[in-house]
mmCIF file of C-alpha atoms in Angstrom:
data_model
loop_
_atom_site.group_PDB
_atom_site.id
_atom_site.type_symbol
_atom_site.label_atom_id
_atom_site.label_comp_id
_atom_site.label_asym_id
_atom_site.label_seq_id
_atom_site.Cartn_x
_atom_site.Cartn_y
_atom_site.Cartn_z
ATOM 1 C CA MET J 1 -144.453 -48.045 -95.211
ATOM 2 C CA LEU J 2 -144.814 -51.691 -96.283
ATOM 3 C CA ILE J 3 -148.087 -52.639 -97.976
ATOM 4 C CA ALA J 4 -149.392 -56.236 -98.106
ATOM 5 C CA ASN J 5 -145.985 -57.377 -96.800
ATOM 6 C CA ARG J 6 -144.606 -56.811 -100.271
ATOM 7 C CA TYR J 7 -144.812 -53.234 -101.569
ATOM 8 C CA LYS J 8 -142.528 -50.648 -100.022
ATOM 9 C CA SER J 9 -143.651 -47.049 -100.500
ATOM 10 C CA LEU J 10 -140.999 -44.840 -102.092
ATOM 11 C CA ASN J 11 -142.728 -41.722 -100.688
ATOM 12 C CA THR J 12 -143.596 -40.499 -104.160
ATOM 13 C CA SER J 13 -147.261 -39.895 -104.823
ATOM 14 C CA GLY J 14 -149.451 -38.286 -107.439
ATOM 15 C CA ARG J 15 -153.031 -37.890 -108.499
ATOM 16 C CA GLY J 16 -154.854 -39.273 -111.511
ATOM 17 C CA GLY J 17 -158.305 -38.396 -112.784
ATOM 18 C CA MET J 18 -160.089 -40.135 -109.895
ATOM 19 C CA GLY J 19 -157.347 -41.958 -108.043
ATOM 20 C CA GLU J 20 -154.325 -41.369 -105.873
ATOM 21 C CA VAL J 21 -151.138 -43.173 -106.882
ATOM 22 C CA LEU J 22 -148.123 -44.260 -104.881
ATOM 23 C CA LEU J 23 -144.799 -45.262 -106.372
ATOM 24 C CA CYS J 24 -143.657 -48.430 -104.633
ATOM 25 C CA LYS J 25 -140.997 -51.105 -104.833
ATOM 26 C CA ASP J 26 -142.036 -54.749 -105.095
ATOM 27 C CA ILE J 27 -139.496 -56.254 -102.687
ATOM 28 C CA HIS J 28 -140.225 -59.786 -103.927
ATOM 29 C CA LEU J 29 -139.480 -59.123 -107.594
ATOM 30 C CA GLU J 30 -137.186 -56.111 -107.112
ATOM 31 C CA ARG J 31 -139.100 -53.799 -109.429
ATOM 32 C CA GLN J 32 -140.961 -50.521 -109.219
ATOM 33 C CA VAL J 33 -144.752 -50.585 -109.385
ATOM 34 C CA VAL J 34 -147.594 -48.097 -109.106
ATOM 35 C CA LEU J 35 -150.231 -48.561 -106.414
ATOM 36 C CA LYS J 36 -153.532 -46.815 -107.170
ATOM 37 C CA TYR J 37 -156.438 -46.196 -104.814
ATOM 38 C CA LEU J 38 -159.479 -43.932 -105.111
ATOM 39 C CA GLN J 39 -159.734 -40.386 -103.885
ATOM 40 C CA PRO J 40 -162.247 -39.929 -101.032
ATOM 41 C CA GLY J 41 -165.792 -39.568 -102.334
ATOM 42 C CA VAL J 42 -165.161 -41.346 -105.630
ATOM 43 C CA GLU J 43 -167.385 -44.330 -106.414
ATOM 44 C CA ALA J 44 -165.684 -47.618 -105.496
ATOM 45 C CA ARG J 45 -167.057 -48.953 -108.769
ATOM 46 C CA ARG J 46 -164.385 -46.943 -110.644
ATOM 47 C CA LEU J 47 -161.566 -49.042 -109.222
ATOM 48 C CA LEU J 48 -163.535 -52.255 -109.713
ATOM 49 C CA ASP J 49 -164.193 -51.355 -113.352
ATOM 50 C CA GLU J 50 -160.492 -50.677 -113.885
ATOM 51 C CA GLN J 51 -159.558 -53.944 -112.184
ATOM 52 C CA LYS J 52 -162.013 -55.989 -114.249
ATOM 53 C CA SER J 53 -160.934 -54.391 -117.522
ATOM 54 C CA LEU J 54 -157.196 -54.773 -116.957
ATOM 55 C CA ALA J 55 -157.610 -58.361 -115.735
ATOM 56 C CA LYS J 56 -159.063 -59.250 -119.162
ATOM 57 C CA LEU J 57 -156.393 -57.530 -121.235
ATOM 58 C CA ARG J 58 -152.961 -58.659 -122.336
ATOM 59 C CA SER J 59 -151.431 -56.126 -124.670
ATOM 60 C CA LYS J 60 -148.008 -54.654 -125.247
ATOM 61 C CA HIS J 61 -149.708 -51.256 -125.435
ATOM 62 C CA VAL J 62 -151.864 -51.430 -122.286
ATOM 63 C CA VAL J 63 -150.607 -50.944 -118.718
ATOM 64 C CA GLN J 64 -150.491 -54.289 -116.875
ATOM 65 C CA LEU J 65 -152.384 -55.152 -113.696
ATOM 66 C CA TYR J 66 -150.122 -57.001 -111.227
ATOM 67 C CA ASP J 67 -152.065 -57.302 -107.964
ATOM 68 C CA VAL J 68 -155.068 -56.237 -105.868
ATOM 69 C CA VAL J 69 -154.404 -55.209 -102.245
ATOM 70 C CA ASP J 70 -155.650 -53.036 -99.379
ATOM 71 C CA VAL J 71 -153.716 -49.948 -98.340
ATOM 72 C CA GLN J 72 -153.916 -48.059 -95.015
ATOM 73 C CA ILE J 73 -153.822 -44.264 -95.505
ATOM 74 C CA TYR J 74 -154.133 -42.036 -92.409
ATOM 75 C CA GLY J 75 -155.834 -44.859 -90.559
ATOM 76 C CA ILE J 76 -158.368 -45.531 -93.295
ATOM 77 C CA GLN J 77 -158.241 -48.732 -95.363
ATOM 78 C CA TYR J 78 -158.696 -48.435 -99.134
ATOM 79 C CA PRO J 79 -158.823 -51.109 -101.810
ATOM 80 C CA ALA J 80 -156.003 -50.619 -104.312
ATOM 81 C CA ILE J 81 -154.635 -52.071 -107.534
ATOM 82 C CA VAL J 82 -150.951 -52.591 -108.276
ATOM 83 C CA LEU J 83 -149.965 -51.594 -111.790
ATOM 84 C CA GLU J 84 -146.954 -51.734 -114.057
ATOM 85 C CA PHE J 85 -144.629 -48.757 -113.543
ATOM 86 C CA ILE J 86 -143.990 -47.031 -116.855
ATOM 87 C CA ASP J 87 -140.751 -45.102 -116.903
ATOM 88 C CA GLY J 88 -141.494 -42.577 -119.613
ATOM 89 C CA GLU J 89 -143.264 -39.431 -120.731
ATOM 90 C CA THR J 90 -146.971 -38.642 -120.959
ATOM 91 C CA LEU J 91 -148.062 -37.539 -124.415
ATOM 92 C CA LYS J 92 -148.620 -33.805 -124.747
ATOM 93 C CA ALA J 93 -150.905 -31.721 -126.938
ATOM 94 C CA GLY J 94 -148.887 -30.235 -129.778
ATOM 95 C CA GLY J 95 -145.938 -32.468 -128.956
ATOM 96 C CA PHE J 96 -145.527 -33.923 -132.454
ATOM 97 C CA SER J 97 -145.039 -32.883 -136.058
ATOM 98 C CA PRO J 98 -146.737 -34.728 -138.946
ATOM 99 C CA ASN J 99 -143.888 -37.158 -139.675
ATOM 100 C CA GLN J 100 -142.895 -40.832 -139.337
ATOM 101 C CA GLU J 101 -142.429 -40.580 -135.561
ATOM 102 C CA TYR J 102 -145.981 -39.282 -135.246
ATOM 103 C CA LEU J 103 -147.332 -42.061 -137.483
ATOM 104 C CA ASN J 104 -145.543 -44.661 -135.362
ATOM 105 C CA VAL J 105 -147.059 -43.254 -132.150
ATOM 106 C CA ILE J 106 -150.650 -43.143 -133.422
ATOM 107 C CA TRP J 107 -150.162 -46.636 -134.908
ATOM 108 C CA GLN J 108 -149.186 -47.909 -131.447
ATOM 109 C CA ILE J 109 -152.221 -46.206 -129.913
ATOM 110 C CA SER J 110 -154.389 -47.916 -132.540
ATOM 111 C CA CYS J 111 -152.789 -51.267 -131.668
ATOM 112 C CA GLY J 112 -153.635 -50.802 -127.993
ATOM 113 C CA LEU J 113 -157.203 -49.780 -128.758
ATOM 114 C CA THR J 114 -157.609 -52.721 -131.131
ATOM 115 C CA ASP J 115 -156.557 -55.062 -128.306
ATOM 116 C CA ILE J 116 -158.880 -53.277 -125.850
ATOM 117 C CA HIS J 117 -161.865 -53.582 -128.184
ATOM 118 C CA SER J 118 -160.989 -57.210 -129.013
ATOM 119 C CA GLY J 119 -161.246 -57.872 -125.268
ATOM 120 C CA GLY J 120 -164.801 -56.497 -125.247
ATOM 121 C CA ILE J 121 -163.793 -53.329 -123.374
ATOM 122 C CA ILE J 122 -164.569 -49.652 -124.082
ATOM 123 C CA HIS J 123 -161.938 -47.349 -122.553
ATOM 124 C CA ARG J 124 -164.116 -44.180 -122.506
ATOM 125 C CA ASP J 125 -161.307 -41.740 -121.708
ATOM 126 C CA ILE J 126 -158.761 -41.847 -124.523
ATOM 127 C CA LYS J 127 -156.693 -38.646 -124.559
ATOM 128 C CA PRO J 128 -152.971 -37.753 -124.548
ATOM 129 C CA GLU J 129 -152.893 -37.468 -120.726
ATOM 130 C CA ASN J 130 -153.836 -41.165 -120.463
ATOM 131 C CA ILE J 131 -151.081 -42.367 -122.792
ATOM 132 C CA LYS J 132 -147.355 -42.676 -122.088
ATOM 133 C CA ILE J 133 -144.262 -43.635 -124.063
ATOM 134 C CA ASP J 134 -141.820 -45.761 -122.078
ATOM 135 C CA SER J 135 -138.022 -45.605 -122.180
ATOM 136 C CA GLU J 136 -137.954 -48.055 -125.104
ATOM 137 C CA GLY J 137 -140.386 -46.060 -127.221
ATOM 138 C CA VAL J 138 -143.399 -48.308 -126.551
ATOM 139 C CA VAL J 139 -146.766 -46.559 -126.188
ATOM 140 C CA LYS J 140 -148.912 -47.587 -123.205
ATOM 141 C CA ILE J 141 -152.587 -46.744 -122.633
ATOM 142 C CA LEU J 142 -153.480 -46.025 -118.994
ATOM 143 C CA ASP J 143 -156.397 -45.197 -116.692
ATOM 144 C CA PHE J 144 -159.337 -47.552 -117.172
ATOM 145 C CA GLY J 145 -161.412 -45.978 -114.399
ATOM 146 C CA LEU J 146 -164.236 -45.097 -116.816
ATOM 147 C CA SER J 147 -164.039 -48.316 -118.828
ATOM 148 C CA ARG J 148 -167.078 -50.425 -119.580
ATOM 149 C CA ASN J 149 -167.854 -53.829 -121.010
ATOM 150 C CA ASN J 150 -168.927 -53.482 -124.637
ATOM 151 C CA THR J 151 -172.164 -55.378 -123.918
ATOM 152 C CA ASN J 152 -175.147 -53.093 -123.272
ATOM 153 C CA ALA J 153 -172.951 -50.133 -122.254
ATOM 154 C CA GLU J 154 -174.942 -47.061 -121.258
ATOM 155 C CA THR J 155 -174.733 -43.980 -119.062
ATOM 156 C CA ARG J 156 -177.178 -41.484 -117.525
ATOM 157 C CA SER J 157 -174.664 -38.690 -117.017
ATOM 158 C CA ILE J 158 -172.253 -36.763 -119.203
ATOM 159 C CA ILE J 159 -168.878 -38.006 -118.038
ATOM 160 C CA GLY J 160 -165.423 -37.882 -119.577
ATOM 161 C CA THR J 161 -163.109 -35.189 -120.935
ATOM 162 C CA PRO J 162 -165.347 -32.859 -122.982
ATOM 163 C CA ILE J 163 -163.369 -32.279 -126.185
ATOM 164 C CA PHE J 164 -162.672 -36.021 -126.547
ATOM 165 C CA MET J 165 -166.322 -37.036 -126.074
ATOM 166 C CA ALA J 166 -168.273 -38.187 -129.122
ATOM 167 C CA PRO J 167 -171.456 -36.273 -130.086
ATOM 168 C CA GLU J 168 -173.750 -39.123 -129.000
ATOM 169 C CA LEU J 169 -172.512 -38.802 -125.391
ATOM 170 C CA TRP J 170 -174.026 -35.335 -124.975
ATOM 171 C CA GLY J 171 -177.671 -36.370 -124.639
ATOM 172 C CA ASP J 172 -179.803 -35.679 -121.554
ATOM 173 C CA GLN J 173 -181.389 -39.141 -121.393
ATOM 174 C CA THR J 174 -179.956 -42.598 -120.790
ATOM 175 C CA ILE J 175 -177.313 -42.990 -123.507
ATOM 176 C CA ALA J 176 -176.251 -46.276 -125.048
ATOM 177 C CA PHE J 177 -172.750 -46.301 -126.493
ATOM 178 C CA ASP J 178 -170.182 -48.678 -127.954
ATOM 179 C CA SER J 179 -166.503 -48.826 -128.916
ATOM 180 C CA THR J 180 -166.990 -46.167 -131.608
ATOM 181 C CA ILE J 181 -166.736 -43.507 -128.876
ATOM 182 C CA ASP J 182 -163.085 -44.585 -128.452
ATOM 183 C CA VAL J 183 -162.614 -44.271 -132.216
ATOM 184 C CA TYR J 184 -163.878 -40.680 -131.998
ATOM 185 C CA ALA J 185 -161.538 -39.947 -129.068
ATOM 186 C CA PHE J 186 -158.667 -41.480 -131.034
ATOM 187 C CA GLY J 187 -159.379 -39.068 -133.899
ATOM 188 C CA VAL J 188 -159.352 -36.068 -131.543
ATOM 189 C CA THR J 189 -156.173 -37.391 -129.904
ATOM 190 C CA CYS J 190 -154.488 -37.579 -133.328
ATOM 191 C CA LEU J 191 -155.369 -33.906 -133.804
ATOM 192 C CA ALA J 192 -154.349 -32.903 -130.289
ATOM 193 C CA LEU J 193 -150.879 -34.416 -130.681
ATOM 194 C CA LEU J 194 -150.290 -32.040 -133.615
ATOM 195 C CA THR J 195 -151.768 -28.876 -132.104
ATOM 196 C CA PRO J 196 -152.957 -27.664 -128.693
ATOM 197 C CA ASN J 197 -155.565 -25.543 -130.487
ATOM 198 C CA ALA J 198 -158.373 -27.792 -131.643
ATOM 199 C CA PRO J 199 -160.736 -26.559 -134.388
ATOM 200 C CA PRO J 200 -163.549 -24.526 -132.711
ATOM 201 C CA SER J 201 -166.232 -26.902 -134.044
ATOM 202 C CA LEU J 202 -164.854 -29.647 -131.784
ATOM 203 C CA ARG J 203 -165.542 -27.450 -128.748
ATOM 204 C CA ASP J 204 -169.245 -27.109 -129.526
ATOM 205 C CA ARG J 205 -171.674 -29.051 -127.310
ATOM 206 C CA PRO J 206 -172.254 -31.476 -128.910
ATOM 207 C CA PRO J 207 -169.176 -31.198 -131.131
ATOM 208 C CA ASN J 208 -169.314 -30.858 -134.910
ATOM 209 C CA GLN J 209 -166.945 -32.384 -137.413
ATOM 210 C CA PRO J 210 -164.510 -29.710 -138.660
ATOM 211 C CA SER J 211 -164.366 -28.835 -142.354
ATOM 212 C CA ILE J 212 -162.089 -31.083 -144.385
ATOM 213 C CA GLY J 213 -159.944 -28.083 -145.348
ATOM 214 C CA GLU J 214 -159.484 -26.961 -141.753
ATOM 215 C CA PHE J 215 -158.655 -30.512 -140.754
ATOM 216 C CA SER J 216 -156.294 -31.390 -143.623
ATOM 217 C CA ALA J 217 -154.129 -28.310 -143.072
ATOM 218 C CA LEU J 218 -152.915 -29.846 -139.808
ATOM 219 C CA PHE J 219 -151.879 -33.052 -141.583
ATOM 220 C CA ALA J 220 -149.639 -31.511 -144.252
ATOM 221 C CA GLY J 221 -147.060 -34.134 -145.222
ATOM 222 C CA ILE J 222 -149.184 -37.083 -144.026
ATOM 223 C CA PRO J 223 -150.497 -39.439 -146.761
ATOM 224 C CA GLY J 224 -154.046 -38.470 -147.718
ATOM 225 C CA GLU J 225 -155.302 -41.993 -147.051
ATOM 226 C CA ILE J 226 -154.289 -41.637 -143.398
ATOM 227 C CA SER J 227 -155.593 -38.101 -142.851
ATOM 228 C CA GLY J 228 -158.828 -39.239 -144.511
ATOM 229 C CA VAL J 229 -159.352 -42.162 -142.144
ATOM 230 C CA VAL J 230 -158.570 -39.993 -139.099
ATOM 231 C CA TYR J 231 -161.088 -37.440 -140.382
ATOM 232 C CA SER J 232 -163.727 -40.182 -140.635
ATOM 233 C CA CYS J 233 -163.135 -40.988 -136.951
ATOM 234 C CA LEU J 234 -164.783 -37.636 -136.191
ATOM 235 C CA SER J 235 -167.994 -38.441 -138.071
ATOM 236 C CA ALA J 236 -171.154 -37.373 -136.230
ATOM 237 C CA ASN J 237 -172.732 -40.700 -137.209
ATOM 238 C CA SER J 238 -170.946 -43.421 -135.248
ATOM 239 C CA ALA J 239 -171.704 -45.963 -137.998
ATOM 240 C CA ASP J 240 -169.490 -43.959 -140.379
ATOM 241 C CA ARG J 241 -166.408 -44.291 -138.174
ATOM 242 C CA PRO J 242 -163.832 -46.967 -139.059
ATOM 243 C CA THR J 243 -162.874 -49.736 -136.655
ATOM 244 C CA MET J 244 -159.592 -49.532 -134.792
ATOM 245 C CA ARG J 245 -158.460 -52.683 -136.610
ATOM 246 C CA GLU J 246 -158.958 -50.942 -139.965
ATOM 247 C CA ILE J 247 -157.006 -47.923 -138.741
ATOM 248 C CA GLN J 248 -154.214 -50.110 -137.339
ATOM 249 C CA ASP J 249 -153.841 -52.018 -140.615
ATOM 250 C CA LEU J 250 -153.790 -48.847 -142.708
ATOM 251 C CA LEU J 251 -151.152 -47.191 -140.521
ATOM 252 C CA ALA J 252 -148.992 -50.330 -140.522
ATOM 253 C CA LYS J 253 -149.209 -50.482 -144.291
ATOM 254 C CA GLN J 254 -147.947 -46.906 -144.615
ATOM 255 C CA LEU J 255 -145.184 -47.369 -142.047
ATOM 256 C CA LEU J 256 -143.919 -50.384 -144.013
ATOM 257 C CA LYS J 257 -143.952 -48.570 -147.348
ATOM 258 C CA ASN J 258 -141.084 -49.720 -149.600
ATOM 259 C CA LYS J 259 -139.899 -52.270 -147.009
ATOM 260 C CA HIS J 260 -141.497 -55.432 -148.446
ATOM 261 C CA ARG J 261 -139.682 -58.029 -150.532
ATOM 262 C CA ALA J 262 -141.290 -60.720 -152.693
ATOM 263 C CA THR J 263 -139.526 -63.729 -154.211
ATOM 264 C CA VAL J 264 -140.601 -66.052 -157.024
ATOM 265 C CA VAL J 265 -138.578 -68.958 -158.424
ATOM 266 C CA LEU J 266 -139.626 -69.908 -161.965
ATOM 267 C CA ASN J 267 -137.703 -72.344 -164.177
ATOM 268 C CA GLY J 268 -134.758 -72.175 -161.799
ATOM 269 C CA VAL J 269 -134.544 -68.370 -162.003
ATOM 270 C CA VAL J 270 -135.010 -66.276 -158.837
ATOM 271 C CA HIS J 271 -137.103 -63.140 -159.347
ATOM 272 C CA THR J 272 -137.147 -60.481 -156.616
ATOM 273 C CA LEU J 273 -139.531 -57.565 -156.129
ATOM 274 C CA ASP J 274 -138.629 -54.751 -153.727
ATOM 275 C CA SER J 275 -137.989 -51.010 -153.606
ATOM 276 C CA LYS J 276 -134.954 -51.419 -155.886
ATOM 277 C CA ASN J 277 -136.551 -53.800 -158.375
ATOM 278 C CA ARG J 278 -140.205 -52.855 -158.724
ATOM 279 C CA LYS J 279 -141.250 -54.983 -161.706
ATOM 280 C CA ILE J 280 -140.908 -58.620 -162.734
ATOM 281 C CA ALA J 281 -142.179 -60.477 -165.793
ATOM 282 C CA LEU J 282 -142.869 -64.192 -165.369
ATOM 283 C CA ASN J 283 -143.102 -66.319 -168.535
ATOM 284 C CA ALA J 284 -143.970 -70.015 -168.301
ATOM 285 C CA ASN J 285 -144.731 -70.581 -172.046
ATOM 286 C CA VAL J 286 -148.344 -71.534 -171.261
ATOM 287 C CA GLY J 287 -148.924 -68.127 -169.672
ATOM 288 C CA SER J 288 -147.190 -64.972 -168.534
ATOM 289 C CA LEU J 289 -147.672 -62.507 -165.718
ATOM 290 C CA THR J 290 -146.224 -59.084 -164.874
ATOM 291 C CA ILE J 291 -146.230 -57.894 -161.268
ATOM 292 C CA GLU J 292 -145.222 -54.444 -160.008
ATOM 293 C CA TYR J 293 -144.508 -53.205 -156.478
ATOM 294 C CA ASP J 294 -145.838 -49.728 -155.670
ATOM 295 C CA GLY J 295 -144.332 -49.568 -152.177
ATOM 296 C CA LEU J 296 -147.535 -50.768 -150.534
ATOM 297 C CA ASP J 297 -148.857 -53.671 -152.625
ATOM 298 C CA PHE J 298 -147.778 -56.128 -155.310
ATOM 299 C CA ASN J 299 -150.088 -55.560 -158.274
ATOM 300 C CA VAL J 300 -150.759 -57.554 -161.434
ATOM 301 C CA THR J 301 -150.223 -55.197 -164.387
ATOM 302 C CA SER J 302 -150.573 -57.624 -167.322
ATOM 303 C CA VAL J 303 -151.667 -61.231 -167.909
ATOM 304 C CA SER J 304 -151.414 -63.489 -170.939
ATOM 305 C CA GLY J 305 -152.751 -67.033 -171.235
ATOM 306 C CA ASP J 306 -154.069 -69.128 -168.377
ATOM 307 C CA VAL J 307 -152.676 -67.813 -165.103
ATOM 308 C CA TYR J 308 -154.216 -68.333 -161.678
ATOM 309 C CA ILE J 309 -153.581 -66.925 -158.184
ATOM 310 C CA ASN J 310 -154.663 -69.451 -155.553
ATOM 311 C CA ASN J 311 -156.943 -71.139 -158.141
ATOM 312 C CA THR J 312 -158.598 -67.844 -159.157
ATOM 313 C CA SER J 313 -157.954 -66.315 -162.572
ATOM 314 C CA ALA J 314 -155.333 -63.575 -162.455
ATOM 315 C CA THR J 315 -156.589 -60.233 -163.747
ATOM 316 C CA SER J 316 -154.858 -56.928 -164.365
ATOM 317 C CA GLY J 317 -155.144 -54.640 -161.335
ATOM 318 C CA ARG J 318 -155.435 -57.448 -158.814
ATOM 319 C CA VAL J 319 -153.307 -57.299 -155.652
ATOM 320 C CA VAL J 320 -151.189 -60.428 -155.234
ATOM 321 C CA PRO J 321 -151.581 -61.848 -151.685
ATOM 322 C CA GLY J 322 -148.563 -61.977 -149.392
ATOM 323 C CA CYS J 323 -148.047 -65.711 -149.757
ATOM 324 C CA CYS J 324 -149.804 -67.567 -152.540
ATOM 325 C CA VAL J 325 -149.447 -70.123 -155.355
ATOM 326 C CA LEU J 326 -149.237 -68.956 -158.962
ATOM 327 C CA THR J 327 -150.423 -71.492 -161.532
ATOM 328 C CA PHE J 328 -149.518 -71.190 -165.201
ATOM 329 C CA GLY J 329 -151.631 -73.270 -167.635
ATOM 330 C CA ASN J 330 -154.474 -75.700 -166.955
ATOM 331 C CA GLY J 331 -155.277 -79.359 -167.348
ATOM 332 C CA GLY J 332 -152.225 -81.645 -167.385
ATOM 333 C CA ASN J 333 -149.846 -78.927 -168.569
ATOM 334 C CA ARG J 334 -149.479 -76.748 -165.473
ATOM 335 C CA ASN J 335 -146.589 -75.061 -163.743
ATOM 336 C CA PHE J 336 -146.886 -74.184 -160.036
ATOM 337 C CA VAL J 337 -144.710 -71.567 -158.325
ATOM 338 C CA THR J 338 -144.940 -69.851 -154.957
ATOM 339 C CA PHE J 339 -145.038 -66.090 -154.400
ATOM 340 C CA ASP J 340 -143.426 -65.419 -151.010
ATOM 341 C CA VAL J 341 -143.395 -62.054 -149.264
ATOM 342 C CA SER J 342 -141.239 -61.201 -146.262
ATOM 343 C CA ASN J 343 -143.389 -59.385 -143.735
ATOM 344 C CA PRO J 344 -141.369 -56.744 -141.894
ATOM 345 C CA GLU J 345 -142.706 -55.754 -138.486
ATOM 346 C CA VAL J 346 -143.513 -52.219 -137.480
ATOM 347 C CA MET J 347 -141.421 -51.400 -134.423
ATOM 348 C CA PRO J 348 -141.539 -50.976 -131.530
#
């Protein structure tokens, strides 16, 4: 079967939450694609919502929309969207241990959700079954059939996957919601990837935040700062949940632990700070400064004389920015040096 004079069906089909999918070959570009159309009886709005959302998004961690076509199935014509084919595995509950691989996966999920929210979209159905890892290890978020624009989003019915639904979605009146419901679902997803047996409190209707002890036991070996921010995702009060950008930045920081390198050239001498050389002392006669690297940040540990970081007085305990100017002295007797940090990228 040839669809829209371009997509050749490979006779492989499947079913998503509300849509039927066909694996096809794009004969123009010689690549596999996924063609998705709605199951009979499903609101046409679902496909339109997915189309609108994906058309606005460009993210390494979100499935791409390629085309919009009509498909003839058993003599009936259906609107359909053509999506990127992701050759990989769907995430599974209990499929991970609390280690670096796990941190990398949830960091990639946070990157995708950050991009989704930056585009003004609420996904509304974040869960392992809607996330895949491709053959190169890149995480992709799928299935935007329940997505909404972040402006004046509301619903009159309880819809979604129960255990991943935030407490505020369980009301019996018209419910207004925002991107924090995705943050809640992200927190549950982080738990689900570690265990198929969620804490019983999350199965209540509406759900309750588990005890910190019950929660933390599942994150043994994960830095407390990370388990703490994931725990806050499950807050009953949506205002207490972090943003996905905050989560993304925190996870990236931990994944890059001990991988940074800072360089300062003072009086012709090159000073390097990294995991092998964690402390440098800079002395410019008119002032001195000691900086230490703790694996995450470069911190001022002592100051003497007039020393400034980007024109602000240096103080003990201050974090030195990634790239900045250090000034020793004031008035006409000043010495300027740059503090340069290489910024490794979290991969993939």
